[in-house]
Short mmCIF file of C-alpha atoms and ligand atoms in Angstrom, two decimals:
data_model
loop_
_atom_site.label_atom_id
_atom_site.label_comp_id
_atom_site.label_asym_id
_atom_site.label_seq_id
_atom_site.Cartn_x
_atom_site.Cartn_y
_atom_site.Cartn_z
CA MET A 219 26.05 13.38 -29.46
CA GLY A 220 23.80 10.33 -29.51
CA SER A 221 20.81 8.93 -28.14
CA VAL A 222 18.72 5.91 -26.83
CA THR A 223 15.17 5.63 -26.04
CA ARG A 224 13.47 2.85 -25.45
CA ALA A 225 9.50 1.81 -25.71
CA VAL A 226 7.36 -1.29 -25.48
CA PHE A 227 6.99 -3.23 -29.04
CA GLY A 228 4.54 -5.84 -28.24
CA GLU A 229 3.51 -8.35 -25.93
CA LEU A 230 4.34 -12.37 -26.50
CA PRO A 231 1.61 -14.86 -26.51
CA SER A 232 0.53 -16.90 -23.65
CA GLY A 233 2.11 -14.22 -20.96
CA GLY A 234 5.53 -14.77 -22.29
CA GLY A 235 6.54 -11.26 -21.78
CA THR A 236 7.17 -7.71 -23.27
CA VAL A 237 9.07 -7.03 -26.25
CA GLU A 238 10.87 -3.88 -25.96
CA LYS A 239 12.12 -1.52 -28.54
CA PHE A 240 15.55 0.63 -28.30
CA ARG A 241 16.06 3.46 -30.45
CA LEU A 242 19.86 4.20 -31.28
CA GLN A 243 20.17 7.57 -32.64
CA SER A 244 23.30 9.69 -33.78
CA ASP A 245 23.32 12.57 -36.00
CA LEU A 246 23.94 9.94 -38.93
CA LEU A 247 22.07 6.98 -38.40
CA ARG A 248 19.06 5.44 -36.65
CA VAL A 249 18.78 2.33 -35.37
CA ASP A 250 15.77 0.16 -33.68
CA ILE A 251 16.47 -3.04 -32.15
CA ILE A 252 13.97 -5.40 -30.40
CA SER A 253 14.61 -7.50 -27.45
CA TRP A 254 12.94 -10.46 -29.44
CA GLY A 255 16.19 -12.44 -30.92
CA CYS A 256 18.28 -9.17 -30.35
CA THR A 257 16.68 -8.12 -33.75
CA ILE A 258 17.56 -5.01 -35.90
CA THR A 259 14.13 -4.02 -36.96
CA ALA A 260 15.18 -0.89 -38.62
CA ILE A 261 18.08 1.24 -40.12
CA GLU A 262 17.48 4.82 -41.22
CA VAL A 263 20.54 6.07 -43.49
CA LYS A 264 20.65 9.39 -45.48
CA ASP A 265 21.16 9.49 -48.68
CA ARG A 266 23.24 12.10 -50.94
CA GLN A 267 20.79 14.56 -51.18
CA GLY A 268 20.24 14.09 -47.25
CA ARG A 269 17.32 11.98 -47.71
CA ALA A 270 16.61 9.34 -44.86
CA SER A 271 15.46 5.66 -45.80
CA ASP A 272 15.14 2.53 -43.87
CA VAL A 273 17.81 0.23 -45.30
CA VAL A 274 17.21 -3.32 -43.81
CA LEU A 275 13.93 -5.41 -44.72
CA GLY A 276 11.70 -6.41 -41.70
CA PHE A 277 8.03 -6.16 -39.90
CA ALA A 278 6.12 -3.41 -38.81
CA ASP A 279 4.98 -5.54 -35.61
CA LEU A 280 6.06 -7.91 -33.62
CA GLU A 281 3.27 -10.57 -35.02
CA GLY A 282 5.58 -10.43 -38.48
CA TYR A 283 8.88 -11.39 -36.30
CA LEU A 284 6.91 -14.46 -34.81
CA GLN A 285 6.02 -15.89 -37.90
CA LYS A 286 7.94 -18.41 -40.03
CA GLN A 287 10.55 -16.10 -41.56
CA PRO A 288 14.18 -16.27 -42.45
CA TYR A 289 16.02 -14.38 -39.73
CA PHE A 290 15.18 -11.05 -40.33
CA GLY A 291 17.70 -8.65 -38.61
CA ALA A 292 18.24 -11.09 -36.01
CA VAL A 293 21.07 -12.97 -34.23
CA VAL A 294 21.31 -16.34 -34.75
CA GLY A 295 22.93 -18.80 -32.32
CA ARG A 296 24.17 -20.79 -30.66
CA VAL A 297 25.77 -21.64 -33.82
CA ALA A 298 25.26 -19.67 -36.93
CA ASN A 299 25.02 -21.52 -40.25
CA ARG A 300 24.94 -25.25 -40.87
CA ILE A 301 26.28 -27.97 -39.08
CA ALA A 302 26.19 -31.24 -41.38
CA LYS A 303 23.78 -33.79 -40.52
CA GLY A 304 23.26 -31.85 -37.59
CA THR A 305 26.10 -33.81 -35.88
CA PHE A 306 29.13 -33.17 -33.93
CA LYS A 307 31.63 -34.62 -31.35
CA VAL A 308 33.26 -32.70 -28.75
CA ASP A 309 35.84 -34.43 -26.62
CA GLY A 310 35.09 -37.87 -28.22
CA LYS A 311 31.25 -37.82 -26.90
CA GLU A 312 28.77 -37.15 -29.85
CA TYR A 313 25.75 -34.69 -29.77
CA CYS A 314 22.69 -34.70 -32.07
CA LEU A 315 20.74 -31.36 -32.85
CA ALA A 316 17.26 -30.98 -34.48
CA LEU A 317 17.51 -31.08 -38.42
CA ASN A 318 15.69 -28.10 -39.06
CA LYS A 319 17.05 -27.62 -42.63
CA GLU A 320 17.02 -31.05 -43.85
CA PRO A 321 19.46 -32.70 -43.39
CA ASN A 322 21.52 -30.26 -41.80
CA SER A 323 20.84 -28.02 -38.85
CA LEU A 324 20.68 -24.39 -39.76
CA HIS A 325 21.42 -21.10 -37.33
CA GLY A 326 21.09 -22.89 -33.97
CA GLY A 327 17.93 -25.27 -34.40
CA VAL A 328 14.31 -24.77 -33.80
CA ARG A 329 14.19 -22.45 -31.19
CA GLY A 330 17.64 -20.69 -31.50
CA PHE A 331 18.84 -17.19 -30.46
CA ASP A 332 16.62 -15.51 -32.73
CA LYS A 333 13.57 -16.69 -31.11
CA VAL A 334 14.15 -15.95 -27.46
CA LEU A 335 13.36 -12.94 -25.21
CA TRP A 336 16.69 -10.96 -24.22
CA THR A 337 17.16 -8.91 -21.22
CA PRO A 338 18.28 -5.54 -22.01
CA ARG A 339 20.56 -3.06 -20.56
CA VAL A 340 20.56 0.52 -21.58
CA LEU A 341 24.17 1.91 -22.35
CA SER A 342 24.90 5.92 -23.01
CA ASN A 343 25.25 5.00 -26.74
CA GLY A 344 23.38 1.90 -27.21
CA VAL A 345 22.39 -1.25 -25.48
CA GLN A 346 23.20 -4.62 -24.34
CA PHE A 347 21.36 -7.94 -24.47
CA SER A 348 21.83 -10.72 -22.18
CA ARG A 349 20.71 -14.32 -21.64
CA VAL A 350 21.94 -17.71 -20.38
CA SER A 351 21.47 -20.50 -22.86
CA PRO A 352 21.14 -23.49 -20.51
CA ASP A 353 22.66 -26.75 -20.91
CA GLY A 354 21.44 -28.88 -23.43
CA GLU A 355 19.39 -26.26 -24.97
CA GLU A 356 18.52 -27.59 -28.78
CA GLY A 357 20.87 -30.41 -28.05
CA TYR A 358 24.20 -28.51 -27.55
CA PRO A 359 26.62 -29.29 -24.68
CA GLY A 360 27.24 -27.11 -21.27
CA GLU A 361 25.37 -23.68 -20.29
CA LEU A 362 26.32 -20.39 -22.05
CA LYS A 363 26.14 -16.87 -20.91
CA VAL A 364 25.92 -14.60 -23.58
CA TRP A 365 26.03 -10.70 -24.11
CA VAL A 366 25.25 -8.96 -27.55
CA THR A 367 26.21 -5.13 -27.60
CA TYR A 368 24.87 -2.87 -30.16
CA THR A 369 26.65 0.63 -30.03
CA LEU A 370 26.25 3.86 -32.23
CA ASP A 371 29.65 5.97 -33.35
CA GLY A 372 28.64 8.48 -35.60
CA GLY A 373 27.77 6.54 -38.86
CA GLU A 374 28.92 3.02 -37.37
CA LEU A 375 26.77 0.46 -35.99
CA VAL A 376 28.93 -1.69 -33.81
CA VAL A 377 27.78 -5.36 -32.67
CA ASN A 378 30.26 -6.99 -30.09
CA TYR A 379 29.45 -10.55 -29.30
CA ARG A 380 30.58 -12.07 -26.01
CA ALA A 381 30.00 -15.47 -24.72
CA GLN A 382 31.29 -18.07 -21.74
CA ALA A 383 30.79 -21.65 -21.32
CA SER A 384 30.31 -24.09 -18.51
CA GLN A 385 31.52 -26.87 -21.06
CA ALA A 386 33.47 -26.84 -24.04
CA THR A 387 30.86 -26.17 -27.02
CA PRO A 388 30.91 -24.58 -30.55
CA VAL A 389 29.81 -21.18 -30.42
CA ASN A 390 29.55 -18.64 -33.58
CA LEU A 391 27.42 -15.41 -33.36
CA THR A 392 26.47 -13.36 -35.93
CA ASN A 393 23.56 -10.76 -36.93
CA HIS A 394 21.41 -11.70 -40.04
CA SER A 395 20.15 -8.32 -41.27
CA TYR A 396 18.99 -7.95 -44.75
CA PHE A 397 20.32 -4.96 -46.46
CA ASN A 398 18.58 -2.78 -49.53
CA LEU A 399 20.86 -0.04 -49.89
CA ALA A 400 18.41 1.72 -52.32
CA GLY A 401 15.90 1.65 -49.41
CA GLN A 402 13.92 -1.61 -48.12
CA GLY A 403 11.15 -2.57 -50.12
CA SER A 404 12.91 -1.83 -53.54
CA PRO A 405 12.61 -4.82 -55.82
CA ASN A 406 16.22 -6.27 -56.25
CA ILE A 407 19.97 -5.56 -55.15
CA TYR A 408 20.90 -6.15 -58.78
CA ASP A 409 22.42 -2.24 -59.09
CA HIS A 410 24.56 -2.50 -55.79
CA GLU A 411 28.78 -2.90 -56.19
CA VAL A 412 29.88 -5.25 -54.26
CA THR A 413 33.43 -6.21 -52.63
CA ILE A 414 34.36 -8.76 -50.52
CA GLU A 415 38.24 -8.92 -49.46
CA ALA A 416 38.68 -12.43 -49.59
CA ASP A 417 41.35 -14.47 -51.59
CA THR A 418 39.43 -17.84 -50.98
CA TYR A 419 36.18 -18.97 -50.66
CA LEU A 420 34.42 -22.56 -49.60
CA PRO A 421 32.62 -24.55 -52.29
CA VAL A 422 29.53 -26.36 -50.92
CA ASP A 423 27.46 -29.48 -51.92
CA GLU A 424 23.98 -29.64 -52.75
CA THR A 425 22.62 -29.34 -49.29
CA LEU A 426 24.93 -26.29 -48.70
CA ILE A 427 27.63 -27.79 -46.58
CA PRO A 428 31.41 -27.03 -47.26
CA THR A 429 33.28 -29.70 -49.31
CA GLY A 430 36.19 -29.17 -47.11
CA GLU A 431 38.39 -27.30 -49.87
CA VAL A 432 39.25 -23.77 -49.42
CA ALA A 433 39.29 -22.68 -53.16
CA PRO A 434 41.19 -19.62 -54.50
CA VAL A 435 38.63 -17.08 -55.73
CA GLN A 436 40.74 -16.14 -58.73
CA GLY A 437 39.18 -16.51 -61.98
CA THR A 438 35.73 -17.48 -60.58
CA ALA A 439 32.20 -15.75 -59.83
CA PHE A 440 33.81 -15.54 -56.20
CA ASP A 441 36.14 -13.01 -57.00
CA LEU A 442 35.00 -9.74 -55.48
CA ARG A 443 38.17 -8.38 -54.70
CA LYS A 444 37.16 -5.61 -56.80
CA PRO A 445 33.88 -3.80 -57.06
CA VAL A 446 31.25 -5.86 -59.11
CA GLU A 447 27.70 -5.11 -60.16
CA LEU A 448 25.88 -7.66 -58.96
CA GLY A 449 22.81 -8.09 -61.26
CA LYS A 450 25.54 -8.24 -64.24
CA HIS A 451 27.77 -10.54 -62.30
CA LEU A 452 25.18 -12.67 -61.53
CA GLN A 453 23.99 -12.77 -65.27
CA ASP A 454 27.79 -12.88 -66.51
CA PHE A 455 28.44 -15.81 -64.62
CA HIS A 456 25.11 -17.56 -64.70
CA LEU A 457 24.45 -17.74 -60.79
CA ASN A 458 21.47 -17.98 -58.97
CA GLY A 459 22.90 -16.12 -56.30
CA PHE A 460 25.49 -16.11 -53.49
CA ASP A 461 25.22 -17.99 -50.41
CA HIS A 462 28.87 -18.83 -49.69
CA ASN A 463 31.51 -18.21 -46.93
CA PHE A 464 34.18 -16.09 -48.11
CA CYS A 465 37.44 -16.41 -46.02
CA LEU A 466 38.70 -13.31 -44.89
CA LYS A 467 42.38 -12.24 -44.83
CA GLY A 468 42.45 -10.80 -41.48
CA SER A 469 43.42 -12.26 -38.39
CA LYS A 470 41.75 -11.89 -34.76
CA GLU A 471 42.33 -8.02 -35.11
CA LYS A 472 39.69 -5.60 -36.56
CA HIS A 473 39.92 -6.11 -40.18
CA PHE A 474 38.18 -5.09 -43.39
CA CYS A 475 35.41 -7.26 -44.72
CA ALA A 476 33.23 -5.71 -47.49
CA ARG A 477 31.99 -2.99 -49.26
CA VAL A 478 28.66 -2.45 -50.60
CA ARG A 479 27.84 0.99 -52.57
CA HIS A 480 24.49 1.99 -54.26
CA ALA A 481 25.50 4.31 -56.96
CA ALA A 482 22.04 6.08 -57.29
CA SER A 483 21.75 6.86 -53.83
CA GLY A 484 25.38 7.25 -53.07
CA ARG A 485 24.85 5.14 -49.90
CA VAL A 486 28.02 2.61 -49.07
CA LEU A 487 28.22 -0.06 -46.65
CA GLU A 488 31.16 -1.23 -44.97
CA VAL A 489 31.71 -3.90 -42.80
CA TYR A 490 34.62 -4.59 -40.61
CA THR A 491 35.12 -7.62 -38.39
CA THR A 492 37.52 -9.76 -36.47
CA GLN A 493 35.68 -12.89 -37.43
CA PRO A 494 37.45 -15.04 -39.98
CA GLY A 495 34.63 -15.54 -42.55
CA VAL A 496 31.75 -14.01 -43.78
CA GLN A 497 28.56 -15.62 -45.48
CA PHE A 498 27.63 -13.48 -48.47
CA TYR A 499 23.65 -14.04 -48.87
CA THR A 500 21.89 -12.48 -51.72
CA GLY A 501 18.17 -13.30 -50.39
CA ASN A 502 18.32 -16.43 -52.67
CA PHE A 503 14.92 -17.86 -50.99
CA LEU A 504 13.05 -15.02 -50.43
CA ASP A 505 9.97 -15.41 -52.39
CA GLY A 506 7.74 -12.34 -52.41
CA THR A 507 5.40 -13.90 -49.99
CA LEU A 508 6.01 -12.03 -46.41
CA LYS A 509 4.29 -8.67 -46.29
CA GLY A 510 7.01 -6.26 -44.74
CA LYS A 511 7.24 -2.90 -43.45
CA SER A 512 5.25 -0.10 -45.49
CA GLY A 513 3.58 -2.57 -47.28
CA ALA A 514 7.10 -3.94 -48.86
CA VAL A 515 7.07 -7.57 -50.12
CA TYR A 516 10.22 -9.17 -50.49
CA PRO A 517 10.90 -10.98 -53.80
CA LYS A 518 14.16 -12.94 -54.27
CA HIS A 519 17.39 -10.94 -54.54
CA SER A 520 15.57 -8.19 -52.61
CA GLY A 521 17.89 -7.87 -49.61
CA PHE A 522 21.49 -9.16 -49.18
CA CYS A 523 23.20 -10.50 -45.98
CA LEU A 524 27.08 -10.06 -44.96
CA GLU A 525 27.05 -12.47 -41.78
CA THR A 526 30.38 -12.00 -40.39
CA GLN A 527 31.46 -15.60 -38.69
CA ASN A 528 33.37 -18.80 -38.54
CA TRP A 529 33.22 -20.87 -41.28
CA PRO A 530 30.29 -23.03 -41.64
CA ASP A 531 30.26 -26.65 -40.33
CA ALA A 532 33.93 -25.68 -38.84
CA VAL A 533 32.95 -28.10 -35.72
CA ASN A 534 33.45 -31.13 -38.16
CA GLN A 535 36.20 -29.80 -40.16
CA PRO A 536 39.32 -29.92 -38.06
CA HIS A 537 41.27 -27.62 -40.77
CA PHE A 538 38.57 -24.69 -40.24
CA PRO A 539 39.35 -22.24 -37.68
CA PRO A 540 38.90 -23.60 -34.01
CA VAL A 541 34.73 -22.77 -33.35
CA LEU A 542 34.98 -24.68 -29.53
CA LEU A 543 34.53 -22.47 -26.74
CA ARG A 544 35.91 -23.90 -23.37
CA PRO A 545 35.34 -23.05 -19.77
CA GLY A 546 37.79 -20.09 -18.50
CA GLU A 547 37.94 -18.67 -22.26
CA GLU A 548 35.80 -16.21 -23.33
CA TYR A 549 34.31 -15.66 -26.65
CA ASP A 550 34.75 -12.33 -27.99
CA HIS A 551 33.85 -10.99 -31.41
CA THR A 552 32.92 -7.36 -32.97
CA THR A 553 31.54 -6.60 -36.28
CA TRP A 554 31.31 -2.63 -37.61
CA PHE A 555 28.64 -1.67 -39.59
CA LYS A 556 29.69 1.80 -41.21
CA PHE A 557 27.57 3.97 -43.17
CA SER A 558 28.62 6.75 -45.53
CA VAL A 559 27.66 8.34 -48.74
CA ALA A 560 29.78 8.76 -51.49
C1 LIG B 1765 21.94 -18.94 -45.14
C2 LIG B 1765 20.78 -19.55 -45.91
C3 LIG B 1765 19.66 -19.39 -45.74
C4 LIG B 1765 19.25 -18.06 -44.86
C5 LIG B 1765 17.86 -17.84 -44.45
C6 LIG B 1765 21.69 -17.52 -44.41
O1 LIG B 1765 22.33 -17.52 -43.47
O2 LIG B 1765 23.08 -19.08 -45.68
O3 LIG B 1765 21.04 -20.68 -46.77
O4 LIG B 1765 18.49 -19.57 -46.49
O5 LIG B 1765 20.28 -17.57 -43.98
O6 LIG B 1765 17.49 -18.75 -43.31
#
């Protein structure tokens, strides 16, 4: 049987409100989530010997999350990932967003969904967060009602995203947790074995915007259909890391996305999703300057993200999966993070 408990995590400056922490516990997992940005602050998983470690990067207190930091554990939106030059058209009307990652817009803008306080509701096996993103927030069209629900089911953390729009708007929601299955604070992820269920990926330009080509992975560094050991693989292909969208094979139904195994501890993370893509990001921009939980520092490649989502810049690339949500429709996506030992 699982349990859910709630506690105060911290106070936002200038009377901005109280951030609460929700602890979801099953016999296999313990997950902490705060109402600031629907942020996962800890996931405790046992290894083969039954020793529990926290496998996500993060901070000990609210100040850590409020500083400039790369979306540790947060839900990102209204549109996760990059929009080229921060502009797009909906039904002929042009919209301009802040260029918070020059020359593009990244992860919803200057104050995206990761930098707001959500309204929590405790469930029997989880917690649901909701908020209304006002019309024009960060330059996006229309009001958007959003619900993000985290539930625990044994060794599985299930994240459901729902949204309803008052006007046609692009929507792309994901969670930006950085995992290290050796335990957060371990220096790198080179000994992790990675599999991603994708026959194609999106090559990008120097600003990380997809070129538009949907390229076969066959014969390239992006062929992760059979497990590769990450450190050796990066070396073999002289790669600085991954920061790419992999095009998943499945439809809108639940499908397998990725599997990561850490042989030494036996910990395995399997990801399933209803989304058409996953941004595999190997923490290339981490630089060891942030002070994390339990005295951890986070150097380059000390965590990986599997951001299940629509394809980057889909709003400007008509042959990518549709990203517009129209009034009367419902955005409804789910991702399953399944932990086990092998
Ligand atoms: C992006 C990276 C970015 C990181 C943190 C990832 O989703 O793909 O390019 O640096 O988020 O901002």
